[in-house]
Structure formats: structure tokens, C-alpha cells
């Protein structure tokens, strides 16, 4: 066995963001850039030699090359086994599923989520811990600290491993097991949802359109919807993962999933539409001429959860990220459940789920999930909706309207100001912070300010504190305005403005008729 210790210099830009390290592909292609970060991950871990690592990515450009490097470094650093998805493919929720199912030490997921791919696009790498979830801040801080002092990394000199054939090969003392990317995940979905009921919903004529946006969920969606649930071939569109996502932006929202939006808001629209993002953890849910906001989706899933076999005994609690609308809070209150408001980013849900305090979690940014894994899960949300439709024998719109009638509607919109200059963006936040003490109690038209703060969160399990997580201005009727700076951008700053207005009157509820996708 030939293990090399390669001398290297630290890079000064390897601070992991909300979801790992995300940079342009060209940044990752710099000599030793990936290697340094991977070594910093391994150096941050304790007692892993002899254990198993899960490895895979969303199939974007540089996925295969990075996997070969990581395999050889894992072998040199003492892992006994790496389970890698066939062709290097694993969706983020599928990776989380594998880590948990096979009690792996952790996993490395290669993805820049919904960011564009290709040689000029983005690449990313993140580490997930043994619970299947994103590394907590103390781990990512240790990784970052390691990158700043990195002087050498270890790598095995060996030929590349074939990623296309299922089965085991040896890499030095380490076993590489190429696993079916879809099978374990699909089995988990079958254990949670009533596939028979969904199958008969489809058989009785409910038409679906599932858009994988040329990203990782293609093979998962084809297996689940077209094979196991019997939907006609062609139900999954843009279902072949491409290294550049076909030049698109694999983000399941009304702007970027435009093919799907055209179908669902066009003539003869199917009954149900959904899209997933680059790595399969996000989802967008559409009915015929109808958009379900992600915040509403979380609330509606929660309200109907006991209709679904995997959740029939009820929920432990619900968590939502701070900018997510308070629609879920109203469901939690009615069901007598605890509801947690956490900072943005899935990693804050992990402790709550591990401690059994919450079952469902969601973010306004098209992320929904439960304690079945420790990541948000796009296709899981799609199956949840189909299961609810099958159980209630109602359309998406009927389910939504009934929900608003019962709980009131939280009208919601988010506005993103992307790639703005960092300095004025930071200044704007500073100025807002300075204004906060003057806002409480002020009246603006019919709205009275109830509270105004810079959100901070103390984790109820480990006591860790996250400060300055966004400016919240809450009004006495439950409406809110929120400002925050993104933690995932790769250029300049991104300012996000979130607006939420509560409407209890049924006659005023519905989709905003001015919504651009309706015209
Ligand atoms: C964005 C979303 C956030 C999500 C994250 C990773 O982060 O707003 O909800 O968890 O992507 O998918 P942001 O860019 O706002 O920091
Ligand atoms: Zn994603």
C-alpha cells in the first residue's frame, strides 16, 4: 500500500456556510483545494478508523473526479469501508438514509444544492454526522479551523475505482461498496406511505407531472412514481441527471421550474405537479392552477399527518425556521404540540429530532422533512401530499382551502436581492438593528408592532447559542416582516426580505390574483 503524505498550503476561503463548502467549480479545481478540505474533515473526526463512510453526490460536473480523490483519501486516513452510490449518485436524503440504516460513522455529500452546475457553475461538499444530519456548528468550526493550518494531506496512490458496477472492490485496506443509489431510499418511502392508496389514486385517473430538473431525483422519481406506483412513463420529466442540469438552475420554485409551471398553469393541467432541486432535498408542490407555499405545505402536512401510515400515531412536535410563516404554529397550537422556531438551515432541526421533540420540520425555502432522515426530503414531501390526496379524495386546492378556512391563511412572499455588494448589505442590517429599539408599539396603518428583534436561538438540547439570525418585526395580528443575509451565496451578499400577512376571513383567502405565474 502506498500512502502519500502530500505537503500543502492552507487556503483562506474554506469556511463552510449553511450547507457545507460551496464554491465555483474552478475554485475546487485549484491544486489541493478539495484535498485540503477533505483532510480537514477527517482531522476534525475522532475514532473513525475502522468505520464506514457514505459517499455520493448530485451528479454535477466534478462529482466523479471528487469522489475518486475522496475514496483514496478515505483509504489513506483509515476508513474500513466507503459505501458509494452507483455512478457517484446519491441524493442528500438518500445519503442520510444510508448513514442511518447502516450505522455509518458519517457521510460526505457532494452538492451545491440548487445552484447551477457545469464547468462554470458551482460545486460543494458537506459532511454529515452519524445521525445522518448536517454537521453541527462545532464540527464545521473545527473543520474550518483545520483548513487554516493545513500543511499536509494523506492520499493512497491507486487506480480509480469503477463507480458503475454494483459490488465491492478493495482500495488498499479499505473496501469500496458501490450501492444501488435508489433501493434503500425507495424502501424507506414504502415503509412510511400507503403506496396501495396512491397507486389506486393514480389508477383512477389522477394525473401527475414530476419535474426532476435534470438533477439527482430523476432515477429516484422514475423508480418510485413510474415503477412502484404505476404512473405512466413520462410522468417524470427532465428525469436524466446531467452534469450541468441541462444549463438550468435546479431550484424547484416558480421561477426556475418554468417547464412545470407552464404545464400546471396551462390548459389541461394535470392534477398534481412537483419539482425537486439539484440534490433532491427541496420540493415544490403544485395543484391544477395552484401553488402551495412551502410554509403552507408544512402546516398542511402537519394537520393531515395522521392520515399517513408512518405518522398515524401523531406527531411529537413541529419545528420551522424563523423566516418560515407561522402557519405551522397554528396547527401545532390546535393539536396541542410544541412548535420550535429555529435559525435558517436544516442543521438546527437535528438536535430536536434526535431528542424526540419534533417529528416534522420545514423551511419557507421549499424544504420539508421529518425524523425519517436528518435532511429535508423533496420526494418524501411529494409522497406525503399524494398520500393525503388519496386519503381525503380531494384536490390540492380543496385541501388548501379547507385548511385556510380552519386555521386562517398566512399570505407569504420572499424577495431576494442577489449578488449585491457586501458592505452596503451589512450596513443596511446594522442600520436596521439600530432602529429595533424604537419600533416596539409603533402603529403603521392598521398594523401595530408587537416585537422587533434580531433573532437569536438557544438550542434547547445542547444550550448552544446562535446570534444575529435575522431581523424580525412582528405585528400584533401575527403578520411579520423579516430581513436577513443569506449564508449560501457564492458571490457578494444576498439580502432576503420575507413578508407575511395573516388573513382569517375566508372571503379574502386564496392565491394572490396578482401572482405573476397566474397571468
Ligand atoms: C438557503 C435557504 C435556507 C436553506 C439553505 C440550504 O439559505 O434560505 O432555508 O436551509 O438555503 O438549502 P440562505 O441562502 O438563505 O442562507
Ligand atoms: Zn438542496
CSV table of N, CA, C and O in Angstrom, one decimal, residues 254-356:
chain,number,residue,atom,x,y,z
A,254,UNK,N,-41.1,28.8,-8.6
A,254,UNK,CA,-42.0,29.2,-9.7
A,254,UNK,C,-41.1,29.9,-10.8
A,254,UNK,O,-41.6,29.9,-11.9
A,255,UNK,N,-40.0,30.4,-10.5
A,255,UNK,CA,-39.1,31.0,-11.5
A,255,UNK,C,-38.4,29.9,-12.3
A,255,UNK,O,-38.4,29.9,-13.5
A,256,UNK,N,-37.7,29.1,-11.6
A,256,UNK,CA,-36.7,28.2,-12.2
A,256,UNK,C,-37.4,26.9,-12.7
A,256,UNK,O,-36.9,26.2,-13.7
A,257,UNK,N,-38.5,26.4,-12.1
A,257,UNK,CA,-39.1,25.2,-12.6
A,257,UNK,C,-40.2,25.7,-13.6
A,257,UNK,O,-41.4,25.3,-13.5
A,258,UNK,N,-39.8,26.5,-14.6
A,258,UNK,CA,-40.8,27.1,-15.5
A,258,UNK,C,-41.5,26.1,-16.4
A,258,UNK,O,-42.7,26.2,-16.7
A,259,UNK,N,-40.8,25.0,-16.8
A,259,UNK,CA,-41.5,23.9,-17.6
A,259,UNK,C,-42.7,23.4,-16.9
A,259,UNK,O,-43.8,23.3,-17.4
A,260,UNK,N,-42.5,23.1,-15.6
A,260,UNK,CA,-43.5,22.5,-14.8
A,260,UNK,C,-44.7,23.6,-14.6
A,260,UNK,O,-45.8,23.2,-14.6
A,261,UNK,N,-44.3,24.8,-14.3
A,261,UNK,CA,-45.3,25.8,-14.1
A,261,UNK,C,-46.1,26.0,-15.3
A,261,UNK,O,-47.4,26.1,-15.2
A,262,UNK,N,-45.5,25.9,-16.5
A,262,UNK,CA,-46.3,26.1,-17.7
A,262,UNK,C,-47.3,24.9,-17.8
A,262,UNK,O,-48.5,25.1,-18.2
A,263,UNK,N,-46.9,23.7,-17.5
A,263,UNK,CA,-47.8,22.6,-17.6
A,263,UNK,C,-48.9,22.7,-16.6
A,263,UNK,O,-50.1,22.6,-16.9
A,264,UNK,N,-48.6,23.1,-15.3
A,264,UNK,CA,-49.6,23.1,-14.2
A,264,UNK,C,-50.5,24.3,-14.3
A,264,UNK,O,-51.6,24.3,-13.7
A,265,UNK,N,-50.1,25.4,-15.0
A,265,UNK,CA,-51.0,26.5,-15.1
A,265,UNK,C,-51.5,26.7,-16.5
A,265,UNK,O,-52.0,27.7,-16.9
A,266,UNK,N,-51.3,25.6,-17.4
A,266,UNK,CA,-51.7,25.7,-18.7
A,266,UNK,C,-53.1,25.0,-18.9
A,266,UNK,O,-53.7,24.6,-17.9
A,267,UNK,N,-53.5,24.8,-20.2
A,267,UNK,CA,-54.7,24.1,-20.5
A,267,UNK,C,-54.5,22.6,-20.2
A,267,UNK,O,-53.4,22.1,-20.3
A,268,UNK,N,-55.5,22.0,-19.8
A,268,UNK,CA,-55.5,20.5,-19.5
A,268,UNK,C,-54.4,20.2,-18.5
A,268,UNK,O,-53.7,19.2,-18.6
A,269,UNK,N,-54.2,21.0,-17.5
A,269,UNK,CA,-53.2,20.8,-16.5
A,269,UNK,C,-53.5,19.5,-15.8
A,269,UNK,O,-54.6,19.2,-15.5
A,270,UNK,N,-52.4,18.7,-15.4
A,270,UNK,CA,-52.6,17.6,-14.6
A,270,UNK,C,-53.1,18.0,-13.2
A,270,UNK,O,-53.2,19.1,-12.9
A,271,UNK,N,-53.4,17.0,-12.4
A,271,UNK,CA,-54.0,17.2,-11.0
A,271,UNK,C,-52.9,17.6,-10.0
A,271,UNK,O,-53.2,18.3,-9.0
A,272,UNK,N,-51.7,17.1,-10.2
A,272,UNK,CA,-50.7,17.3,-9.2
A,272,UNK,C,-49.4,17.5,-9.9
A,272,UNK,O,-49.0,16.8,-10.8
A,273,UNK,N,-48.6,18.5,-9.4
A,273,UNK,CA,-47.2,18.7,-10.0
A,273,UNK,C,-46.2,18.9,-8.9
A,273,UNK,O,-46.6,19.4,-7.8
A,274,UNK,N,-45.0,18.5,-9.1
A,274,UNK,CA,-44.0,18.7,-8.1
A,274,UNK,C,-42.6,18.8,-8.8
A,274,UNK,O,-42.4,18.2,-9.9
A,275,UNK,N,-41.7,19.5,-8.1
A,275,UNK,CA,-40.3,19.5,-8.6
A,275,UNK,C,-39.4,19.4,-7.4
A,275,UNK,O,-39.8,19.6,-6.3
A,276,UNK,N,-38.1,18.9,-7.7
A,276,UNK,CA,-37.1,18.8,-6.7
A,276,UNK,C,-35.9,19.5,-7.2
A,276,UNK,O,-35.7,19.8,-8.4
A,277,UNK,N,-35.0,19.8,-6.2
A,277,UNK,CA,-33.8,20.6,-6.6
A,277,UNK,C,-32.6,19.7,-7.0
A,277,UNK,O,-32.7,18.4,-7.1
A,278,UNK,N,-31.4,20.3,-7.1
A,278,UNK,CA,-30.2,19.6,-7.6
A,278,UNK,C,-29.9,18.3,-6.8
A,278,UNK,O,-29.7,17.3,-7.4
A,279,UNK,N,-30.0,18.4,-5.5
A,279,UNK,CA,-29.6,17.2,-4.6
A,279,UNK,C,-30.8,16.5,-4.0
A,279,UNK,O,-30.6,15.7,-3.1
A,280,UNK,N,-32.0,17.0,-4.4
A,280,UNK,CA,-33.2,16.2,-4.0
A,280,UNK,C,-33.8,16.5,-2.6
A,280,UNK,O,-34.6,15.8,-2.2
A,281,UNK,N,-33.3,17.5,-2.0
A,281,UNK,CA,-33.8,17.8,-0.6
A,281,UNK,C,-35.0,18.8,-0.7
A,281,UNK,O,-35.7,18.9,0.3
A,282,UNK,N,-35.1,19.6,-1.7
A,282,UNK,CA,-36.2,20.6,-1.8
A,282,UNK,C,-37.3,20.1,-2.6
A,282,UNK,O,-37.2,19.2,-3.5
A,283,UNK,N,-38.5,20.7,-2.4
A,283,UNK,CA,-39.7,20.3,-3.2
A,283,UNK,C,-40.5,21.5,-3.4
A,283,UNK,O,-40.6,22.4,-2.6
A,284,UNK,N,-41.2,21.5,-4.6
A,284,UNK,CA,-42.3,22.5,-4.8
A,284,UNK,C,-43.6,21.6,-5.1
A,284,UNK,O,-43.5,20.7,-5.9
A,285,UNK,N,-44.7,22.0,-4.5
A,285,UNK,CA,-46.0,21.3,-4.6
A,285,UNK,C,-46.9,22.2,-5.4
A,285,UNK,O,-47.2,23.4,-5.0
A,286,UNK,N,-47.5,21.7,-6.5
A,286,UNK,CA,-48.5,22.4,-7.2
A,286,UNK,C,-49.7,21.6,-7.4
A,286,UNK,O,-49.7,20.4,-7.6
A,287,UNK,N,-50.9,22.3,-7.4
A,287,UNK,CA,-52.1,21.6,-7.9
A,287,UNK,C,-52.4,22.1,-9.3
A,287,UNK,O,-51.7,22.9,-9.8
A,288,UNK,N,-53.6,21.8,-9.8
A,288,UNK,CA,-54.1,22.3,-11.0
A,288,UNK,C,-54.3,23.8,-10.9
A,288,UNK,O,-55.1,24.2,-10.1
A,289,UNK,N,-53.5,24.6,-11.6
A,289,UNK,CA,-53.5,26.1,-11.4
A,289,UNK,C,-53.4,26.5,-10.0
A,289,UNK,O,-54.0,27.5,-9.6
A,290,UNK,N,-52.6,25.9,-9.3
A,290,UNK,CA,-52.5,26.2,-7.8
A,290,UNK,C,-51.1,26.0,-7.3
A,290,UNK,O,-50.5,24.9,-7.5
A,291,UNK,N,-50.6,26.9,-6.5
A,291,UNK,CA,-49.3,26.8,-5.9
A,291,UNK,C,-49.4,26.8,-4.4
A,291,UNK,O,-50.1,27.6,-3.8
A,292,UNK,N,-48.8,25.8,-3.8
A,292,UNK,CA,-48.8,25.7,-2.3
A,292,UNK,C,-47.5,26.3,-1.8
A,292,UNK,O,-46.4,25.8,-2.2
A,293,UNK,N,-47.6,27.3,-1.0
A,293,UNK,CA,-46.3,27.9,-0.5
A,293,UNK,C,-45.7,26.8,0.4
A,293,UNK,O,-46.4,26.1,1.1
A,294,UNK,N,-44.4,26.8,0.5
A,294,UNK,CA,-43.7,25.8,1.4
A,294,UNK,C,-44.1,25.9,2.8
A,294,UNK,O,-44.2,24.9,3.5
A,295,UNK,N,-44.3,27.1,3.3
A,295,UNK,CA,-44.8,27.3,4.7
A,295,UNK,C,-46.1,26.7,4.9
A,295,UNK,O,-46.4,26.0,5.9
A,296,UNK,N,-47.0,26.9,3.9
A,296,UNK,CA,-48.4,26.2,4.0
A,296,UNK,C,-48.2,24.7,3.9
A,296,UNK,O,-48.9,24.0,4.6
A,297,UNK,N,-47.3,24.3,3.0
A,297,UNK,CA,-47.2,22.8,2.8
A,297,UNK,C,-46.8,22.2,4.2
A,297,UNK,O,-47.4,21.1,4.5
A,298,UNK,N,-45.9,22.8,4.9
A,298,UNK,CA,-45.5,22.2,6.2
A,298,UNK,C,-46.8,22.1,7.1
A,298,UNK,O,-47.1,21.1,7.8
A,299,UNK,N,-47.5,23.2,7.2
A,299,UNK,CA,-48.7,23.3,8.0
A,299,UNK,C,-49.8,22.3,7.6
A,299,UNK,O,-50.4,21.6,8.5
A,300,UNK,N,-49.9,22.1,6.3
A,300,UNK,CA,-51.0,21.2,5.8
A,300,UNK,C,-50.6,19.8,6.0
A,300,UNK,O,-51.4,18.9,6.3
A,301,UNK,N,-49.3,19.5,5.8
A,301,UNK,CA,-48.8,18.1,6.1
A,301,UNK,C,-49.0,17.8,7.6
A,301,UNK,O,-49.5,16.7,7.9
A,302,UNK,N,-48.7,18.8,8.4
A,302,UNK,CA,-48.8,18.5,9.9
A,302,UNK,C,-50.3,18.3,10.2
A,302,UNK,O,-50.6,17.3,11.0
A,303,UNK,N,-51.2,19.1,9.7
A,303,UNK,CA,-52.6,19.0,10.0
A,303,UNK,C,-53.2,17.6,9.6
A,303,UNK,O,-54.1,17.1,10.2
A,304,UNK,N,-52.6,17.0,8.5
A,304,UNK,CA,-53.1,15.8,7.9
A,304,UNK,C,-52.3,14.6,8.2
A,304,UNK,O,-52.5,13.5,7.7
A,305,UNK,N,-51.3,14.8,9.1
A,305,UNK,CA,-50.3,13.7,9.2
A,305,UNK,C,-50.8,12.4,9.6
A,305,UNK,O,-50.3,11.3,9.1
A,306,UNK,N,-51.8,12.3,10.4
A,306,UNK,CA,-52.3,11.0,10.9
A,306,UNK,C,-53.0,10.2,9.9
A,306,UNK,O,-53.3,9.1,10.1
A,307,UNK,N,-53.2,10.8,8.7
A,307,UNK,CA,-53.8,10.1,7.6
A,307,UNK,C,-52.8,9.2,6.9
A,307,UNK,O,-53.1,8.4,6.0
A,308,UNK,N,-51.5,9.4,7.3
A,308,UNK,CA,-50.4,8.7,6.6
A,308,UNK,C,-49.8,7.6,7.5
A,308,UNK,O,-49.6,7.9,8.7
A,309,UNK,N,-49.7,6.4,7.0
A,309,UNK,CA,-49.3,5.3,7.9
A,309,UNK,C,-48.1,5.6,8.9
A,309,UNK,O,-48.2,5.3,10.1
A,310,UNK,N,-47.0,6.1,8.3
A,310,UNK,CA,-45.8,6.4,9.1
A,310,UNK,C,-46.0,7.4,10.2
A,310,UNK,O,-45.1,7.5,11.1
A,311,UNK,N,-47.1,8.1,10.2
A,311,UNK,CA,-47.3,9.2,11.2
A,311,UNK,C,-48.7,9.0,11.9
A,311,UNK,O,-49.2,10.0,12.5
A,312,UNK,N,-49.3,7.8,11.8
A,312,UNK,CA,-50.7,7.7,12.2
A,312,UNK,C,-50.8,7.8,13.7
A,312,UNK,O,-51.9,8.2,14.2
A,313,UNK,N,-49.7,7.6,14.5
A,313,UNK,CA,-49.9,7.8,15.9
A,313,UNK,C,-49.6,9.2,16.4
A,313,UNK,O,-49.6,9.5,17.6
A,314,UNK,N,-49.5,10.1,15.4
A,314,UNK,CA,-49.4,11.5,15.8
A,314,UNK,C,-48.0,12.0,15.8
A,314,UNK,O,-47.0,11.3,15.6
A,315,UNK,N,-47.8,13.3,16.0
A,315,UNK,CA,-46.5,14.0,15.9
A,315,UNK,C,-46.0,14.3,17.3
A,315,UNK,O,-46.8,14.6,18.2
A,316,UNK,N,-44.7,14.3,17.4
A,316,UNK,CA,-44.1,14.7,18.7
A,316,UNK,C,-44.1,16.2,18.8
A,316,UNK,O,-44.3,16.8,19.9
A,317,UNK,N,-43.9,16.9,17.7
A,317,UNK,CA,-43.8,18.3,17.7
A,317,UNK,C,-43.5,18.8,16.3
A,317,UNK,O,-43.2,18.0,15.4
A,318,UNK,N,-43.4,20.1,16.1
A,318,UNK,CA,-43.1,20.7,14.8
A,318,UNK,C,-42.1,21.7,15.0
A,318,UNK,O,-42.1,22.5,16.0
A,319,UNK,N,-41.2,21.8,14.0
A,319,UNK,CA,-40.2,22.9,14.0
A,319,UNK,C,-40.2,23.6,12.7
A,319,UNK,O,-40.4,23.0,11.6
A,320,UNK,N,-40.0,24.9,12.7
A,320,UNK,CA,-39.9,25.7,11.4
A,320,UNK,C,-38.8,26.7,11.6
A,320,UNK,O,-38.5,27.1,12.7
A,321,UNK,N,-38.1,27.0,10.5
A,321,UNK,CA,-37.1,28.0,10.6
A,321,UNK,C,-37.8,29.4,10.8
A,321,UNK,O,-38.9,29.6,10.4
A,322,UNK,N,-37.0,30.3,11.3
A,322,UNK,CA,-37.6,31.6,11.7
A,322,UNK,C,-38.3,32.3,10.6
A,322,UNK,O,-39.5,32.8,10.8
A,323,UNK,N,-37.7,32.4,9.4
A,323,UNK,CA,-38.5,33.1,8.3
A,323,UNK,C,-39.7,32.4,7.7
A,323,UNK,O,-40.4,32.9,7.0
A,324,UNK,N,-39.8,31.1,8.1
A,324,UNK,CA,-41.0,30.3,7.6
A,324,UNK,C,-42.3,30.9,8.3
A,324,UNK,O,-42.2,31.2,9.4
A,325,UNK,N,-43.3,30.9,7.5
A,325,UNK,CA,-44.5,31.6,8.1
A,325,UNK,C,-45.0,30.8,9.3
A,325,UNK,O,-44.7,29.6,9.5
A,326,UNK,N,-45.8,31.4,10.1
A,326,UNK,CA,-46.3,30.9,11.3
A,326,UNK,C,-47.5,30.0,11.1
A,326,UNK,O,-48.2,29.6,12.1
A,327,UNK,N,-47.8,29.6,9.9
A,327,UNK,CA,-49.0,28.7,9.6
A,327,UNK,C,-48.9,27.4,10.4
A,327,UNK,O,-49.9,27.0,11.0
A,328,UNK,N,-47.7,26.9,10.5
A,328,UNK,CA,-47.5,25.6,11.2
A,328,UNK,C,-47.8,25.8,12.7
A,328,UNK,O,-48.2,24.9,13.4
A,329,UNK,N,-47.4,27.0,13.2
A,329,UNK,CA,-47.6,27.2,14.7
A,329,UNK,C,-49.1,27.1,15.0
A,329,UNK,O,-49.5,26.6,16.1
A,330,UNK,N,-50.0,27.5,14.1
A,330,UNK,CA,-51.4,27.5,14.4
A,330,UNK,C,-51.9,26.0,14.4
A,330,UNK,O,-52.7,25.7,15.2
A,331,UNK,N,-51.3,25.2,13.6
A,331,UNK,CA,-51.7,23.8,13.6
A,331,UNK,C,-51.2,23.1,14.9
A,331,UNK,O,-51.9,22.4,15.6
A,332,UNK,N,-49.9,23.5,15.3
A,332,UNK,CA,-49.3,22.9,16.5
A,332,UNK,C,-50.2,23.3,17.7
A,332,UNK,O,-50.5,22.5,18.6
A,333,UNK,N,-50.6,24.6,17.7
A,333,UNK,CA,-51.4,25.1,18.9
A,333,UNK,C,-52.7,24.2,18.9
A,333,UNK,O,-53.1,23.8,20.0
A,334,UNK,N,-53.4,24.0,17.8
A,334,UNK,CA,-54.6,23.3,17.8
A,334,UNK,C,-54.5,21.9,18.2
A,334,UNK,O,-55.3,21.3,18.9
A,335,UNK,N,-53.3,21.3,17.8
A,335,UNK,CA,-53.1,19.9,18.1
A,335,UNK,C,-52.5,19.7,19.5
A,335,UNK,O,-52.2,18.6,19.9
A,336,UNK,N,-52.2,20.8,20.1
A,336,UNK,CA,-51.5,20.7,21.5
A,336,UNK,C,-50.1,20.3,21.4
A,336,UNK,O,-49.6,19.6,22.3
A,337,UNK,N,-49.4,20.6,20.3
A,337,UNK,CA,-48.0,20.2,20.1
A,337,UNK,C,-47.0,21.3,20.4
A,337,UNK,O,-47.4,22.5,20.2
A,338,UNK,N,-45.8,21.0,20.7
A,338,UNK,CA,-44.8,22.0,20.8
A,338,UNK,C,-44.4,22.4,19.4
A,338,UNK,O,-44.3,21.6,18.5
A,339,UNK,N,-44.1,23.8,19.3
A,339,UNK,CA,-43.6,24.3,18.0
A,339,UNK,C,-42.4,25.1,18.2
A,339,UNK,O,-42.3,25.9,19.1
A,340,UNK,N,-41.3,24.8,17.5
A,340,UNK,CA,-40.0,25.4,17.7
A,340,UNK,C,-39.7,26.3,16.5
A,340,UNK,O,-39.9,26.0,15.4
A,341,UNK,N,-39.1,27.5,16.8
A,341,UNK,CA,-38.7,28.4,15.8
A,341,UNK,C,-37.2,28.4,15.8
A,341,UNK,O,-36.6,28.8,16.9
A,342,UNK,N,-36.5,28.0,14.8
A,342,UNK,CA,-35.1,27.8,14.7
A,342,UNK,C,-34.4,28.8,13.7
A,342,UNK,O,-35.1,29.3,12.8
A,343,UNK,N,-33.1,29.0,13.8
A,343,UNK,CA,-32.5,29.8,12.7
A,343,UNK,C,-32.6,29.0,11.4
A,343,UNK,O,-32.8,27.8,11.4
A,344,UNK,N,-32.3,29.8,10.3
A,344,UNK,CA,-32.3,29.2,9.0
A,344,UNK,C,-31.3,28.1,8.9
A,344,UNK,O,-30.1,28.3,9.3
A,345,UNK,N,-31.6,27.0,8.2
A,345,UNK,CA,-30.6,25.9,8.0
A,345,UNK,C,-31.1,24.7,8.6
A,345,UNK,O,-31.6,24.7,9.8
A,346,UNK,N,-31.0,23.6,7.9
A,346,UNK,CA,-31.6,22.3,8.4
A,346,UNK,C,-30.8,21.8,9.7
A,346,UNK,O,-31.4,21.1,10.5
A,347,UNK,N,-29.6,22.2,9.8
A,347,UNK,CA,-28.8,21.6,10.9
A,347,UNK,C,-29.4,21.9,12.3
A,347,UNK,O,-29.2,21.2,13.2
A,348,UNK,N,-30.2,23.0,12.4
A,348,UNK,CA,-30.8,23.3,13.7
A,348,UNK,C,-31.9,22.4,14.1
A,348,UNK,O,-32.4,22.3,15.2
A,349,UNK,N,-32.4,21.6,13.1
A,349,UNK,CA,-33.5,20.7,13.4
A,349,UNK,C,-33.0,19.4,14.0
A,349,UNK,O,-33.7,18.6,14.7
A,350,UNK,N,-31.7,19.1,13.8
A,350,UNK,CA,-31.2,17.7,14.1
A,350,UNK,C,-31.3,17.4,15.6
A,350,UNK,O,-31.8,16.3,15.9
A,351,UNK,N,-30.9,18.3,16.4
A,351,UNK,CA,-31.0,18.0,17.9
A,351,UNK,C,-32.4,17.8,18.3
A,351,UNK,O,-32.7,16.9,19.2
A,352,UNK,N,-33.3,18.6,17.8
A,352,UNK,CA,-34.7,18.4,18.2
A,352,UNK,C,-35.3,17.1,17.8
A,352,UNK,O,-36.0,16.4,18.5
A,353,UNK,N,-34.9,16.6,16.6
A,353,UNK,CA,-35.4,15.3,16.1
A,353,UNK,C,-34.7,14.2,16.9
A,353,UNK,O,-35.3,13.2,17.3
A,354,UNK,N,-33.4,14.3,17.1
A,354,UNK,CA,-32.7,13.3,17.9
A,354,UNK,C,-33.2,13.1,19.3
A,354,UNK,O,-33.3,12.0,19.8
A,355,UNK,N,-33.6,14.3,19.9
A,355,UNK,CA,-34.2,14.2,21.2
A,355,UNK,C,-35.7,13.8,21.2
A,355,UNK,O,-36.3,13.8,22.3
A,356,UNK,N,-36.2,13.6,20.1
A,356,UNK,CA,-37.6,13.1,20.0
A,356,UNK,C,-38.6,14.2,20.3
A,356,UNK,O,-39.8,14.0,20.6
